[in-house]
XYZ file of N, CA, C and O in Angstrom:
648
model
N 48.410 54.996 0.652
C 47.819 53.973 1.472
C 47.067 52.977 0.599
O 47.357 51.806 0.596
N 46.053 53.408 -0.141
C 45.333 52.533 -1.052
C 45.852 52.867 -2.437
O 45.607 53.957 -2.923
N 46.550 51.970 -3.051
C 47.047 52.316 -4.375
C 46.360 51.457 -5.412
O 46.367 50.248 -5.345
N 45.733 52.117 -6.317
C 45.119 51.468 -7.459
C 44.946 52.530 -8.516
O 45.015 53.719 -8.244
N 44.725 52.104 -9.712
C 44.531 53.083 -10.761
C 43.308 53.946 -10.455
O 43.314 55.140 -10.657
N 42.266 53.329 -9.926
C 41.056 54.080 -9.616
C 41.290 55.057 -8.470
O 40.612 56.055 -8.374
N 42.252 54.774 -7.602
C 42.514 55.637 -6.465
C 43.527 56.723 -6.766
O 43.923 57.444 -5.877
N 43.922 56.842 -8.000
C 44.914 57.853 -8.351
C 44.309 59.248 -8.271
O 43.094 59.417 -8.307
N 45.166 60.225 -8.161
C 44.729 61.616 -8.152
C 43.940 61.924 -9.418
O 44.120 61.256 -10.434
N 43.083 62.936 -9.368
C 42.352 63.283 -10.583
C 43.333 63.490 -11.719
O 44.324 64.172 -11.580
N 43.088 62.851 -12.822
C 43.979 62.957 -13.955
C 43.280 63.698 -15.072
O 42.053 63.749 -15.126
N 44.080 64.238 -15.942
C 43.505 64.947 -17.074
C 42.687 63.956 -17.893
O 43.164 62.880 -18.224
N 41.462 64.294 -18.150
C 40.651 63.418 -18.972
C 40.294 64.173 -20.246
O 40.262 65.391 -20.279
N 40.074 63.410 -21.255
C 39.759 64.004 -22.545
C 38.350 64.598 -22.509
O 37.432 63.995 -21.982
N 38.243 65.767 -23.067
C 36.944 66.411 -23.183
C 36.491 66.274 -24.621
O 37.226 66.656 -25.532
N 35.322 65.735 -24.804
C 34.815 65.571 -26.172
C 34.436 66.934 -26.739
O 34.178 67.887 -25.993
N 34.399 66.997 -28.044
C 34.030 68.240 -28.719
C 32.604 68.648 -28.329
O 32.325 69.836 -28.133
N 31.719 67.677 -28.194
C 30.332 68.007 -27.841
C 30.242 68.544 -26.412
O 29.454 69.445 -26.129
N 31.072 67.989 -25.516
C 31.092 68.486 -24.135
C 31.589 69.930 -24.102
O 31.012 70.782 -23.440
N 32.671 70.170 -24.809
C 33.236 71.522 -24.857
C 32.216 72.499 -25.451
O 32.058 73.606 -24.951
N 31.512 72.088 -26.503
C 30.474 72.953 -27.091
C 29.391 73.273 -26.068
O 28.925 74.409 -25.982
N 29.008 72.261 -25.288
C 27.983 72.468 -24.251
C 28.468 73.511 -23.250
O 27.717 74.413 -22.871
N 29.729 73.398 -22.813
C 30.283 74.349 -21.853
C 30.306 75.754 -22.433
O 29.976 76.719 -21.735
N 30.674 75.870 -23.712
C 30.705 77.187 -24.373
C 29.290 77.748 -24.471
O 29.065 78.939 -24.219
N 28.320 76.894 -24.805
C 26.929 77.339 -24.884
C 26.433 77.847 -23.534
O 25.726 78.865 -23.463
N 26.767 77.149 -22.466
C 26.366 77.571 -21.118
C 27.019 78.914 -20.804
O 26.361 79.817 -20.275
N 28.294 79.060 -21.122
C 28.988 80.330 -20.885
C 28.257 81.455 -21.611
O 27.955 82.495 -21.024
N 27.960 81.248 -22.886
C 27.295 82.284 -23.690
C 25.893 82.584 -23.162
O 25.467 83.736 -23.146
N 25.183 81.556 -22.735
C 23.835 81.757 -22.196
C 23.880 82.587 -20.912
O 22.988 83.400 -20.663
N 24.925 82.398 -20.127
C 25.045 83.126 -18.857
C 25.664 84.513 -19.042
O 25.521 85.370 -18.177
N 26.333 84.721 -20.161
C 26.917 86.025 -20.495
C 25.912 86.782 -21.357
O 26.145 87.066 -22.532
N 24.775 87.126 -20.743
C 23.659 87.706 -21.475
C 24.003 89.017 -22.183
O 23.484 89.310 -23.246
N 24.881 89.818 -21.587
C 25.229 91.111 -22.185
C 26.428 91.023 -23.126
O 26.932 92.055 -23.571
N 26.876 89.819 -23.419
C 28.043 89.600 -24.283
C 29.254 90.410 -23.842
O 29.945 91.022 -24.663
N 29.522 90.371 -22.548
C 30.663 91.100 -21.979
C 31.972 90.374 -22.246
O 33.035 90.953 -22.131
N 31.888 89.081 -22.520
C 33.094 88.286 -22.723
C 33.597 87.671 -21.430
O 34.653 87.032 -21.414
N 32.883 87.882 -20.347
C 33.234 87.281 -19.064
C 31.962 87.103 -18.241
O 30.940 87.720 -18.526
N 32.063 86.244 -17.231
C 30.932 86.013 -16.334
C 31.214 86.655 -14.985
O 32.315 86.523 -14.448
N 30.212 87.345 -14.464
C 30.307 87.855 -13.093
C 30.176 86.664 -12.143
O 29.883 85.543 -12.579
N 30.359 86.900 -10.858
C 30.222 85.817 -9.884
C 28.829 85.201 -9.972
O 28.682 83.977 -9.972
N 27.804 86.025 -10.042
C 26.436 85.492 -10.096
C 26.197 84.712 -11.388
O 25.564 83.652 -11.373
N 26.701 85.237 -12.510
C 26.584 84.505 -13.780
C 27.305 83.156 -13.683
O 26.800 82.135 -14.148
N 28.482 83.183 -13.091
C 29.288 81.975 -12.936
C 28.541 80.939 -12.093
O 28.508 79.755 -12.433
N 27.920 81.382 -11.000
C 27.173 80.473 -10.134
C 26.022 79.819 -10.901
O 25.769 78.621 -10.757
N 25.353 80.587 -11.741
C 24.255 80.043 -12.551
C 24.793 79.000 -13.530
O 24.203 77.934 -13.715
N 25.949 79.285 -14.127
C 26.565 78.340 -15.063
C 26.909 77.028 -14.359
O 26.695 75.939 -14.912
N 27.417 77.117 -13.138
C 27.760 75.907 -12.382
C 26.490 75.106 -12.065
O 26.484 73.880 -12.168
N 25.413 75.803 -11.728
C 24.133 75.115 -11.496
C 23.717 74.367 -12.763
O 23.316 73.200 -12.709
N 23.836 75.032 -13.897
C 23.422 74.419 -15.159
C 24.261 73.181 -15.497
O 23.739 72.206 -16.034
N 25.553 73.204 -15.165
C 26.437 72.102 -15.539
C 26.545 71.004 -14.487
O 26.668 69.828 -14.823
N 26.520 71.392 -13.201
C 26.779 70.417 -12.141
C 25.606 70.189 -11.203
O 25.675 69.333 -10.323
N 24.552 70.981 -11.336
C 23.347 70.743 -10.555
C 23.372 71.232 -9.124
O 22.557 70.812 -8.319
N 24.311 72.099 -8.779
C 24.313 72.680 -7.438
C 24.807 74.121 -7.538
O 25.526 74.475 -8.460
N 24.385 74.931 -6.567
C 24.788 76.327 -6.551
C 25.972 76.497 -5.602
O 25.846 76.243 -4.407
N 27.128 76.901 -6.134
C 28.287 77.082 -5.257
C 28.090 78.287 -4.335
O 27.394 79.239 -4.680
N 28.709 78.223 -3.174
C 28.652 79.351 -2.245
C 29.447 80.520 -2.821
O 30.237 80.348 -3.756
N 29.271 81.691 -2.239
C 30.029 82.873 -2.655
C 31.525 82.598 -2.524
O 32.318 82.915 -3.414
N 31.908 81.959 -1.425
C 33.325 81.667 -1.176
C 33.869 80.700 -2.227
O 34.953 80.913 -2.778
N 33.115 79.636 -2.538
C 33.579 78.676 -3.547
C 33.667 79.347 -4.915
O 34.644 79.157 -5.637
N 32.653 80.131 -5.267
C 32.669 80.814 -6.566
C 33.870 81.748 -6.661
O 34.590 81.747 -7.669
N 34.107 82.544 -5.616
C 35.256 83.456 -5.620
C 36.571 82.688 -5.718
O 37.478 83.088 -6.445
N 36.662 81.589 -4.993
C 37.875 80.784 -5.010
C 38.129 80.192 -6.394
O 39.249 80.248 -6.907
N 37.098 79.632 -6.994
C 37.245 79.049 -8.328
C 37.603 80.113 -9.360
O 38.481 79.902 -10.199
N 36.927 81.243 -9.276
C 37.181 82.306 -10.249
C 38.579 82.886 -10.092
O 39.273 83.114 -11.075
N 39.005 83.102 -8.862
C 40.328 83.694 -8.649
C 41.452 82.700 -8.918
O 42.595 83.095 -9.115
N 41.123 81.396 -8.947
C 42.160 80.397 -9.235
C 42.650 80.494 -10.674
O 43.750 80.054 -10.978
N 41.845 81.074 -11.561
C 42.266 81.221 -12.960
C 42.545 82.665 -13.329
O 43.212 82.927 -14.324
N 42.026 83.606 -12.529
C 42.230 85.015 -12.847
C 41.953 85.837 -11.602
O 40.869 85.797 -11.060
N 42.943 86.598 -11.184
C 42.745 87.418 -9.985
C 41.932 88.672 -10.283
O 41.566 89.408 -9.387
N 41.621 88.905 -11.543
C 40.778 90.026 -11.945
C 39.365 89.760 -11.437
O 38.726 88.813 -11.859
N 38.900 90.563 -10.532
C 37.609 90.307 -9.895
C 36.406 90.711 -10.742
O 35.274 90.506 -10.330
N 36.643 91.264 -11.939
C 35.501 91.678 -12.755
C 34.787 90.493 -13.385
O 33.675 90.628 -13.855
N 35.413 89.336 -13.411
C 34.739 88.177 -13.959
C 35.716 87.131 -14.447
O 36.927 87.258 -14.296
N 35.149 86.096 -15.040
C 35.954 84.991 -15.554
C 35.724 84.871 -17.055
O 34.587 84.887 -17.519
N 36.818 84.783 -17.809
C 36.750 84.693 -19.267
C 36.293 83.300 -19.691
O 36.252 82.367 -18.870
N 36.024 83.142 -20.969
C 35.612 81.845 -21.497
C 36.702 80.804 -21.256
O 36.419 79.708 -20.774
N 37.951 81.134 -21.556
C 39.045 80.168 -21.358
C 39.189 79.798 -19.885
O 39.395 78.642 -19.553
N 39.102 80.789 -19.007
C 39.171 80.516 -17.578
C 38.020 79.638 -17.137
O 38.195 78.709 -16.343
N 36.842 79.918 -17.646
C 35.651 79.133 -17.331
C 35.835 77.685 -17.774
O 35.562 76.756 -17.009
N 36.321 77.493 -18.998
C 36.533 76.143 -19.507
C 37.551 75.387 -18.655
O 37.390 74.190 -18.384
N 38.582 76.083 -18.204
C 39.598 75.474 -17.345
C 38.976 75.035 -16.012
O 39.215 73.915 -15.539
N 38.188 75.896 -15.394
C 37.546 75.582 -14.112
C 36.585 74.404 -14.278
O 36.577 73.473 -13.460
N 35.793 74.418 -15.329
C 34.819 73.345 -15.557
C 35.545 72.016 -15.772
O 35.131 70.982 -15.235
N 36.647 72.045 -16.510
C 37.434 70.821 -16.725
C 37.945 70.272 -15.397
O 37.845 69.080 -15.131
N 38.484 71.142 -14.548
C 38.995 70.711 -13.238
C 37.867 70.147 -12.372
O 38.047 69.143 -11.687
N 36.714 70.801 -12.383
C 35.577 70.315 -11.589
C 35.107 68.955 -12.097
O 34.773 68.080 -11.306
N 35.108 68.775 -13.404
C 34.704 67.499 -13.985
C 35.666 66.399 -13.545
O 35.240 65.313 -13.150
N 36.967 66.665 -13.586
C 37.966 65.682 -13.169
C 37.794 65.329 -11.692
O 37.861 64.153 -11.326
N 37.560 66.337 -10.862
C 37.362 66.093 -9.428
C 36.102 65.260 -9.192
O 36.088 64.365 -8.343
N 35.060 65.542 -9.951
C 33.807 64.802 -9.824
C 34.009 63.333 -10.226
O 33.528 62.428 -9.540
N 34.746 63.093 -11.300
C 35.024 61.731 -11.740
C 35.843 60.984 -10.691
O 35.584 59.817 -10.387
N 36.825 61.662 -10.106
C 37.665 61.061 -9.078
C 36.821 60.678 -7.858
O 36.933 59.571 -7.331
N 35.956 61.579 -7.429
C 35.108 61.282 -6.270
C 34.169 60.109 -6.569
O 33.926 59.266 -5.703
N 33.671 60.039 -7.803
C 32.820 58.912 -8.184
C 33.594 57.599 -8.146
O 33.041 56.564 -7.769
N 34.886 57.635 -8.549
C 35.713 56.432 -8.477
C 35.893 55.989 -7.027
O 35.825 54.790 -6.721
N 36.128 56.949 -6.142
C 36.277 56.618 -4.723
C 34.977 56.011 -4.192
O 34.992 55.026 -3.460
N 33.845 56.592 -4.569
C 32.538 56.069 -4.141
C 32.362 54.633 -4.635
O 31.869 53.766 -3.908
N 32.774 54.366 -5.855
C 32.663 53.034 -6.432
C 33.501 52.029 -5.636
O 33.041 50.917 -5.331
N 34.724 52.394 -5.282
C 35.595 51.520 -4.495
C 34.980 51.272 -3.118
O 34.936 50.136 -2.637
N 34.490 52.340 -2.487
C 33.858 52.205 -1.169
C 32.683 51.233 -1.241
O 32.534 50.342 -0.396
N 31.862 51.379 -2.259
C 30.689 50.520 -2.426
C 31.105 49.063 -2.629
O 30.450 48.145 -2.119
N 32.208 48.851 -3.340
C 32.702 47.482 -3.543
C 33.147 46.867 -2.207
O 32.955 45.671 -1.978
N 33.721 47.680 -1.316
C 34.123 47.200 0.010
C 32.897 46.946 0.895
O 32.906 46.043 1.716
N 31.869 47.769 0.735
C 30.680 47.726 1.604
C 29.683 46.694 1.078
O 28.605 47.027 0.604
N 30.035 45.413 1.211
C 29.205 44.351 0.644
C 27.861 44.197 1.352
O 26.933 43.613 0.794
N 27.736 44.709 2.571
C 26.476 44.602 3.319
C 25.615 45.856 3.186
O 24.560 45.940 3.817
N 26.059 46.825 2.394
C 25.314 48.065 2.132
C 24.904 48.796 3.405
O 23.782 49.248 3.556
N 25.846 48.919 4.338
C 25.564 49.585 5.607
C 25.928 51.064 5.594
O 25.556 51.796 6.497
N 26.731 51.476 4.621
C 27.165 52.874 4.570
C 28.431 53.117 5.370
O 28.871 54.254 5.502
N 29.008 52.066 5.891
C 30.293 52.159 6.595
C 31.012 50.832 6.426
O 30.409 49.818 6.048
N 32.305 50.849 6.679
C 33.121 49.647 6.556
C 33.647 49.238 7.923
O 33.973 50.089 8.742
N 33.721 47.940 8.150
C 34.292 47.402 9.385
C 35.657 46.788 9.060
O 36.034 46.644 7.889
N 36.346 46.387 10.106
C 37.621 45.708 9.914
C 37.415 44.441 9.080
O 38.239 44.109 8.223
N 36.314 43.742 9.309
C 36.024 42.521 8.535
C 35.888 42.832 7.046
O 36.338 42.060 6.197
N 35.249 43.977 6.719
C 35.131 44.385 5.314
C 36.516 44.609 4.711
O 36.790 44.212 3.573
N 37.389 45.265 5.478
C 38.757 45.506 5.005
C 39.489 44.186 4.789
O 40.152 43.993 3.761
N 39.371 43.285 5.757
C 40.051 41.988 5.641
C 39.580 41.250 4.391
O 40.383 40.678 3.651
N 38.255 41.237 4.164
C 37.684 40.548 3.005
C 38.211 41.159 1.710
O 38.659 40.460 0.804
N 38.172 42.494 1.625
C 38.605 43.176 0.398
C 40.097 42.961 0.148
O 40.503 42.640 -0.976
N 40.896 43.135 1.178
C 42.341 42.989 1.001
C 42.737 41.537 0.727
O 43.727 41.288 0.033
N 41.981 40.588 1.240
C 42.308 39.184 0.957
C 42.120 38.876 -0.527
O 42.775 37.989 -1.062
N 41.264 39.621 -1.182
C 41.026 39.420 -2.617
C 42.045 40.147 -3.481
O 42.463 39.630 -4.506
N 42.407 41.362 -3.080
C 43.310 42.158 -3.926
C 44.776 42.025 -3.537
O 45.656 42.261 -4.358
N 45.051 41.658 -2.298
C 46.426 41.505 -1.824
C 46.476 40.365 -0.802
O 46.672 40.593 0.392
N 46.300 39.125 -1.262
C 46.170 37.993 -0.334
C 47.391 37.766 0.556
O 47.247 37.196 1.641
N 48.558 38.213 0.152
C 49.774 37.988 0.965
C 50.056 39.136 1.925
O 51.026 39.097 2.662
N 49.186 40.128 1.935
C 49.367 41.264 2.833
C 49.153 40.798 4.267
O 48.123 40.190 4.584
N 50.101 41.073 5.148
C 49.951 40.627 6.539
C 48.716 41.239 7.213
O 48.349 42.391 6.956
N 48.089 40.455 8.081
C 46.886 40.906 8.795
C 47.175 42.181 9.587
O 46.311 43.060 9.693
N 48.381 42.290 10.107
C 48.768 43.487 10.878
C 48.710 44.741 10.007
O 48.275 45.790 10.457
N 49.133 44.617 8.755
C 49.107 45.756 7.835
C 47.667 46.174 7.540
O 47.349 47.364 7.513
N 46.802 45.185 7.344
C 45.383 45.489 7.107
C 44.808 46.222 8.318
O 44.085 47.211 8.174
N 45.146 45.756 9.503
C 44.677 46.412 10.733
C 45.191 47.848 10.813
O 44.436 48.764 11.148
N 46.446 48.073 10.472
C 47.017 49.423 10.497
C 46.312 50.337 9.492
O 46.010 51.492 9.794
N 46.045 49.810 8.307
C 45.340 50.586 7.283
C 43.946 50.952 7.787
O 43.497 52.094 7.658
N 43.264 49.971 8.382
C 41.922 50.224 8.902
C 41.954 51.306 9.982
O 41.154 52.245 9.957
N 42.879 51.180 10.917
C 42.976 52.163 12.009
C 43.289 53.554 11.486
O 42.782 54.541 12.013
N 44.140 53.618 10.473
C 44.465 54.929 9.887
C 43.238 55.538 9.214
O 43.006 56.738 9.300
N 42.451 54.705 8.553
C 41.260 55.200 7.857
C 40.127 55.561 8.821
O 39.341 56.464 8.541
N 40.046 54.866 9.951
C 38.985 55.093 10.943
C 39.315 56.351 11.752
O 39.832 56.287 12.862
N 38.979 57.496 11.204
C 39.364 58.795 11.763
C 38.941 59.001 13.215
O 39.683 59.549 14.005
N 37.744 58.568 13.572
C 37.246 58.820 14.928
C 37.324 57.582 15.830
O 36.773 57.567 16.926
N 38.005 56.550 15.360
C 38.244 55.323 16.146
C 36.966 54.696 16.694
O 36.941 54.172 17.806
N 35.900 54.724 15.896
C 34.642 54.130 16.347
C 34.437 52.710 15.807
O 33.385 52.113 16.016
N 35.441 52.188 15.116
C 35.327 50.845 14.566
C 34.619 50.789 13.231
O 34.387 49.705 12.693
N 34.269 51.945 12.694
C 33.608 52.050 11.401
C 34.340 53.078 10.543
O 34.720 54.134 11.043
N 34.486 52.775 9.273
C 35.052 53.739 8.333
C 33.903 54.230 7.465
O 33.346 53.481 6.660
N 33.526 55.488 7.678
C 32.455 56.098 6.875
C 33.002 56.450 5.494
O 34.218 56.405 5.263
N 32.123 56.833 4.591
C 32.600 57.258 3.281
C 33.520 58.460 3.425
O 34.552 58.539 2.761
N 33.169 59.365 4.310
C 34.016 60.559 4.520
C 35.413 60.142 4.989
O 36.416 60.654 4.504
N 35.489 59.204 5.943
C 36.781 58.681 6.400
C 37.544 58.056 5.235
O 38.740 58.279 5.055
N 36.837 57.249 4.463
C 37.445 56.533 3.345
C 37.961 57.502 2.295
O 39.087 57.365 1.804
N 37.148 58.482 1.981
C 37.543 59.483 0.980
C 38.780 60.252 1.456
O 39.717 60.473 0.687
N 38.792 60.622 2.720
C 39.943 61.321 3.280
C 41.195 60.442 3.177
O 42.260 60.896 2.779
N 41.048 59.167 3.530
C 42.191 58.248 3.474
C 42.692 58.087 2.033
O 43.913 58.052 1.804
N 41.794 58.016 1.095
C 42.194 57.886 -0.306
C 42.942 59.122 -0.777
O 43.947 59.025 -1.473
N 42.476 60.296 -0.376
C 43.143 61.534 -0.770
C 44.457 61.728 -0.026
O 45.474 62.056 -0.623
N 44.428 61.516 1.273
C 45.619 61.700 2.102
C 46.687 60.686 1.706
O 47.858 61.026 1.621
N 46.284 59.476 1.462
C 47.231 58.424 1.094
C 47.967 58.716 -0.195
O 49.090 58.273 -0.401
N 47.368 59.497 -1.082
C 48.017 59.843 -2.338
C 49.116 60.876 -2.137
O 49.989 61.023 -2.962
N 49.072 61.624 -1.025
C 50.053 62.682 -0.790
C 51.326 62.160 -0.161
O 52.308 62.868 -0.066
N 51.300 60.933 0.326
C 52.484 60.382 0.999
C 53.534 59.962 0.004
O 53.283 59.609 -1.095
């Protein structure tokens, strides 16, 4: 639906050596007994240290099992893989937020059809008004005449799957 380089799916991004060292240091700090893996609770603490929020039990289990079905813990390599994926997802969400903010010129926290028309007239001036209206209606999940960030984010993600 919205195609731009910024709206692309999370892509592999380069991890600097210093970033990777930081992730390894966090892993080692959370692996206090030098077991070579992090338990769910250790993993949750590591995520707090790196991303500033505590994942739920369900999210932690899901992330850990996505790299290893062994429930005893997550290895350093598995941890680095999960952290890389989370970083990419975070960057992608920030890009979507940036695009939304560019559309929201009145800083209302939602977009109207007029905002869509203004934005599309700048990036795709030959796009028919009917197409802009269709895009707006598709993005306006609850048909209230406003596209919230949640609506916009959903449209950006859903539009990439088509």
